[in-house]
PDB file of C-alpha atoms in Angstrom:
ATOM      1  CA  MET M  19    -131.338  12.757 232.146  1.00  0.00           C
ATOM      2  CA  ASP M  20    -132.282   9.811 229.705  1.00  0.00           C
ATOM      3  CA  ILE M  21    -130.163   9.529 226.332  1.00  0.00           C
ATOM      4  CA  ALA M  22    -132.466   8.300 223.729  1.00  0.00           C
ATOM      5  CA  CYS M  23    -129.269   7.906 221.124  1.00  0.00           C
ATOM      6  CA  LEU M  24    -125.681   8.762 220.762  1.00  0.00           C
ATOM      7  CA  THR M  25    -124.528   9.787 217.148  1.00  0.00           C
ATOM      8  CA  PRO M  26    -120.426  11.011 217.400  1.00  0.00           C
ATOM      9  CA  ILE M  27    -119.414  13.391 214.841  1.00  0.00           C
ATOM     10  CA  LEU M  28    -116.174  12.795 212.770  1.00  0.00           C
ATOM     11  CA  ASN M  29    -114.001  15.195 211.194  1.00  0.00           C
ATOM     12  CA  VAL M  30    -113.442  14.135 207.428  1.00  0.00           C
ATOM     13  CA  SER M  31    -111.328  16.166 204.895  1.00  0.00           C
ATOM     14  CA  ASP M  32    -113.462  14.731 201.189  1.00  0.00           C
ATOM     15  CA  MET M  33    -117.132  13.751 201.593  1.00  0.00           C
ATOM     16  CA  ALA M  34    -117.297  11.432 198.891  1.00  0.00           C
ATOM     17  CA  ALA M  35    -114.013   9.271 199.541  1.00  0.00           C
ATOM     18  CA  SER M  36    -115.809   8.905 203.074  1.00  0.00           C
ATOM     19  CA  PHE M  37    -118.830   7.416 202.042  1.00  0.00           C
ATOM     20  CA  ALA M  38    -117.652   5.343 199.656  1.00  0.00           C
ATOM     21  CA  TRP M  39    -114.682   4.178 202.606  1.00  0.00           C
ATOM     22  CA  PHE M  40    -118.117   3.631 204.836  1.00  0.00           C
ATOM     23  CA  GLU M  41    -119.866   2.078 201.867  1.00  0.00           C
ATOM     24  CA  LYS M  42    -117.464  -0.619 201.364  1.00  0.00           C
ATOM     25  CA  LEU M  43    -117.734  -2.042 204.928  1.00  0.00           C
ATOM     26  CA  GLY M  44    -121.658  -2.267 204.266  1.00  0.00           C
ATOM     27  CA  TRP M  45    -122.380   0.934 205.909  1.00  0.00           C
ATOM     28  CA  LYS M  46    -125.386   2.990 204.149  1.00  0.00           C
ATOM     29  CA  LYS M  47    -124.944   6.111 202.955  1.00  0.00           C
ATOM     30  CA  LEU M  48    -128.101   7.683 204.952  1.00  0.00           C
ATOM     31  CA  TRP M  49    -127.624  11.420 203.938  1.00  0.00           C
ATOM     32  CA  ASP M  50    -126.337  14.505 203.071  1.00  0.00           C
ATOM     33  CA  TRP M  51    -126.672  18.323 203.196  1.00  0.00           C
ATOM     34  CA  GLY M  52    -125.631  21.366 201.599  1.00  0.00           C
ATOM     35  CA  THR M  53    -124.415  21.646 198.042  1.00  0.00           C
ATOM     36  CA  PRO M  54    -121.553  20.109 197.377  1.00  0.00           C
ATOM     37  CA  PRO M  55    -122.329  18.487 200.961  1.00  0.00           C
ATOM     38  CA  THR M  56    -120.295  19.613 203.992  1.00  0.00           C
ATOM     39  CA  PHE M  57    -122.067  17.415 206.157  1.00  0.00           C
ATOM     40  CA  GLY M  58    -124.010  13.971 206.205  1.00  0.00           C
ATOM     41  CA  ALA M  59    -124.537  10.486 207.563  1.00  0.00           C
ATOM     42  CA  VAL M  60    -123.663   6.806 207.463  1.00  0.00           C
ATOM     43  CA  GLY M  61    -125.964   4.077 209.305  1.00  0.00           C
ATOM     44  CA  SER M  62    -125.220   0.359 209.811  1.00  0.00           C
ATOM     45  CA  GLY M  63    -128.238  -1.160 211.301  1.00  0.00           C
ATOM     46  CA  LYS M  64    -129.530   1.247 214.164  1.00  0.00           C
ATOM     47  CA  VAL M  65    -126.363   2.847 214.306  1.00  0.00           C
ATOM     48  CA  GLU M  66    -125.676   6.378 212.865  1.00  0.00           C
ATOM     49  CA  ILE M  67    -122.147   8.306 212.125  1.00  0.00           C
ATOM     50  CA  PHE M  68    -122.061  11.988 211.173  1.00  0.00           C
ATOM     51  CA  LEU M  69    -119.280  12.706 208.925  1.00  0.00           C
ATOM     52  CA  CYS M  70    -119.014  17.087 208.830  1.00  0.00           C
ATOM     53  CA  LEU M  71    -116.432  18.171 206.456  1.00  0.00           C
ATOM     54  CA  GLY M  72    -113.066  20.210 208.575  1.00  0.00           C
ATOM     55  CA  ALA M  73    -114.815  20.359 211.442  1.00  0.00           C
ATOM     56  CA  GLN M  74    -116.638  19.541 214.367  1.00  0.00           C
ATOM     57  CA  GLY M  75    -114.002  17.560 216.075  1.00  0.00           C
ATOM     58  CA  SER M  76    -109.984  17.034 214.890  1.00  0.00           C
ATOM     59  CA  ARG M  77    -108.281  14.330 212.215  1.00  0.00           C
ATOM     60  CA  GLY M  78    -105.363  13.398 210.964  1.00  0.00           C
ATOM     61  CA  GLY M  79    -102.056  12.864 212.340  1.00  0.00           C
ATOM     62  CA  PRO M  80     -99.551   9.931 212.309  1.00  0.00           C
ATOM     63  CA  VAL M  81    -100.007   6.422 211.712  1.00  0.00           C
ATOM     64  CA  PRO M  82    -100.415   4.782 215.190  1.00  0.00           C
ATOM     65  CA  ARG M  83     -97.411   3.178 216.307  1.00  0.00           C
ATOM     66  CA  HIS M  84     -99.405   0.745 217.973  1.00  0.00           C
ATOM     67  CA  ALA M  85    -102.372  -0.690 218.738  1.00  0.00           C
ATOM     68  CA  ASP M  86    -102.986   1.237 222.268  1.00  0.00           C
ATOM     69  CA  ASP M  87    -101.380   4.661 220.581  1.00  0.00           C
ATOM     70  CA  ASP M  88    -103.370   7.847 221.605  1.00  0.00           C
ATOM     71  CA  ASP M  89    -101.094  10.327 219.678  1.00  0.00           C
ATOM     72  CA  THR M  90    -103.070   9.577 216.177  1.00  0.00           C
ATOM     73  CA  GLY M  91    -105.352  13.282 215.951  1.00  0.00           C
ATOM     74  CA  GLY M  92    -108.263  10.959 215.146  1.00  0.00           C
ATOM     75  CA  VAL M  93    -111.488  10.024 217.258  1.00  0.00           C
ATOM     76  CA  TRP M  94    -111.084   6.279 218.268  1.00  0.00           C
ATOM     77  CA  MET M  95    -114.282   4.366 218.330  1.00  0.00           C
ATOM     78  CA  SER M  96    -115.828   0.641 219.393  1.00  0.00           C
ATOM     79  CA  TRP M  97    -118.163  -1.059 216.835  1.00  0.00           C
ATOM     80  CA  PHE M  98    -119.904  -4.198 218.368  1.00  0.00           C
ATOM     81  CA  LEU M  99    -120.588  -7.201 216.318  1.00  0.00           C
ATOM     82  CA  ASN M 100    -122.612 -10.462 217.133  1.00  0.00           C
ATOM     83  CA  SER M 101    -120.045 -12.881 217.131  1.00  0.00           C
ATOM     84  CA  PRO M 102    -115.910 -13.484 216.834  1.00  0.00           C
ATOM     85  CA  ALA M 103    -116.830 -14.804 213.731  1.00  0.00           C
ATOM     86  CA  ASP M 104    -118.541 -11.867 212.255  1.00  0.00           C
ATOM     87  CA  VAL M 105    -114.875  -9.746 213.555  1.00  0.00           C
ATOM     88  CA  ASP M 106    -112.882 -12.379 211.391  1.00  0.00           C
ATOM     89  CA  ALA M 107    -115.423 -11.649 208.464  1.00  0.00           C
ATOM     90  CA  ALA M 108    -115.156  -7.668 208.801  1.00  0.00           C
ATOM     91  CA  HIS M 109    -111.471  -7.729 208.892  1.00  0.00           C
ATOM     92  CA  ALA M 110    -110.905  -9.875 205.476  1.00  0.00           C
ATOM     93  CA  LEU M 111    -113.437  -7.355 203.635  1.00  0.00           C
ATOM     94  CA  ALA M 112    -111.593  -4.448 205.307  1.00  0.00           C
ATOM     95  CA  VAL M 113    -108.133  -6.400 203.678  1.00  0.00           C
ATOM     96  CA  SER M 114    -110.481  -7.332 200.665  1.00  0.00           C
ATOM     97  CA  HIS M 115    -110.568  -3.492 199.786  1.00  0.00           C
ATOM     98  CA  GLY M 116    -107.203  -2.800 201.134  1.00  0.00           C
ATOM     99  CA  MET M 117    -107.970  -0.599 204.012  1.00  0.00           C
ATOM    100  CA  THR M 118    -105.913   0.155 206.725  1.00  0.00           C
ATOM    101  CA  VAL M 119    -105.902  -2.577 209.673  1.00  0.00           C
ATOM    102  CA  THR M 120    -103.563  -1.534 212.412  1.00  0.00           C
ATOM    103  CA  GLN M 121    -104.277  -4.442 214.495  1.00  0.00           C
ATOM    104  CA  PRO M 122    -105.058  -7.813 213.569  1.00  0.00           C
ATOM    105  CA  PRO M 123    -108.091  -9.785 214.892  1.00  0.00           C
ATOM    106  CA  THR M 124    -107.270 -10.482 218.682  1.00  0.00           C
ATOM    107  CA  ASN M 125    -108.633 -12.073 221.149  1.00  0.00           C
ATOM    108  CA  GLU M 126    -107.816  -9.679 223.989  1.00  0.00           C
ATOM    109  CA  PRO M 127    -108.107 -10.733 227.900  1.00  0.00           C
ATOM    110  CA  TRP M 128    -110.979  -8.951 229.003  1.00  0.00           C
ATOM    111  CA  GLY M 129    -113.125 -10.949 226.387  1.00  0.00           C
ATOM    112  CA  VAL M 130    -113.675  -9.401 223.665  1.00  0.00           C
ATOM    113  CA  ARG M 131    -111.824 -10.504 219.683  1.00  0.00           C
ATOM    114  CA  GLU M 132    -110.983  -7.048 218.226  1.00  0.00           C
ATOM    115  CA  PHE M 133    -109.341  -5.472 215.056  1.00  0.00           C
ATOM    116  CA  HIS M 134    -108.419  -1.775 214.607  1.00  0.00           C
ATOM    117  CA  LEU M 135    -109.452  -0.474 211.700  1.00  0.00           C
ATOM    118  CA  ARG M 136    -107.996   2.966 209.958  1.00  0.00           C
ATOM    119  CA  HIS M 137    -110.145   5.771 208.416  1.00  0.00           C
ATOM    120  CA  PRO M 138    -107.860   7.681 205.806  1.00  0.00           C
ATOM    121  CA  ASP M 139    -108.253  10.574 208.014  1.00  0.00           C
ATOM    122  CA  GLY M 140    -107.304   8.925 211.086  1.00  0.00           C
ATOM    123  CA  HIS M 141    -110.405   7.829 212.826  1.00  0.00           C
ATOM    124  CA  THR M 142    -109.248   4.517 214.514  1.00  0.00           C
ATOM    125  CA  PHE M 143    -112.304   2.003 214.966  1.00  0.00           C
ATOM    126  CA  ARG M 144    -112.138  -0.907 217.253  1.00  0.00           C
ATOM    127  CA  VAL M 145    -114.415  -3.706 215.710  1.00  0.00           C
ATOM    128  CA  GLY M 146    -114.907  -6.248 218.012  1.00  0.00           C
ATOM    129  CA  ALA M 147    -117.238  -8.825 219.926  1.00  0.00           C
ATOM    130  CA  GLY M 148    -117.397 -10.667 222.825  1.00  0.00           C
ATOM    131  CA  THR M 149    -115.814 -14.032 223.034  1.00  0.00           C
ATOM    132  CA  GLY M 150    -117.945 -15.421 226.341  1.00  0.00           C
ATOM    133  CA  SER M 151    -114.949 -14.874 228.273  1.00  0.00           C
ATOM    134  CA  ALA M 152    -112.956 -12.512 230.299  1.00  0.00           C
TER     135      ALA M 152
END
């Protein structure tokens, strides 16, 4: 097997609100399907995420109680940026839009600087970059 691409699908409760949430972070709405839309995609560079209205996975659940809390009901995903400075800039952008950050930028012992960002439907994104030390 030789996988050419992997595209995660997130269960969302509101397509328009999810497109707008991603766009605040610099992602672009790529397409949507249906009237009204029930499926679509956002993209950043060569990366895409599909959004599905009310299906294809779990969402919701409690807010994470700590950085490694798996009992949230949403999907966890890692986004890798080009540098630790880009991580700090993405964090500042998220904070400026009032988004929910569940862990501030932290230099982790495994050589990654990351922060945790929570989508309104409970999905958690670990936004990070390598630090050059592990």
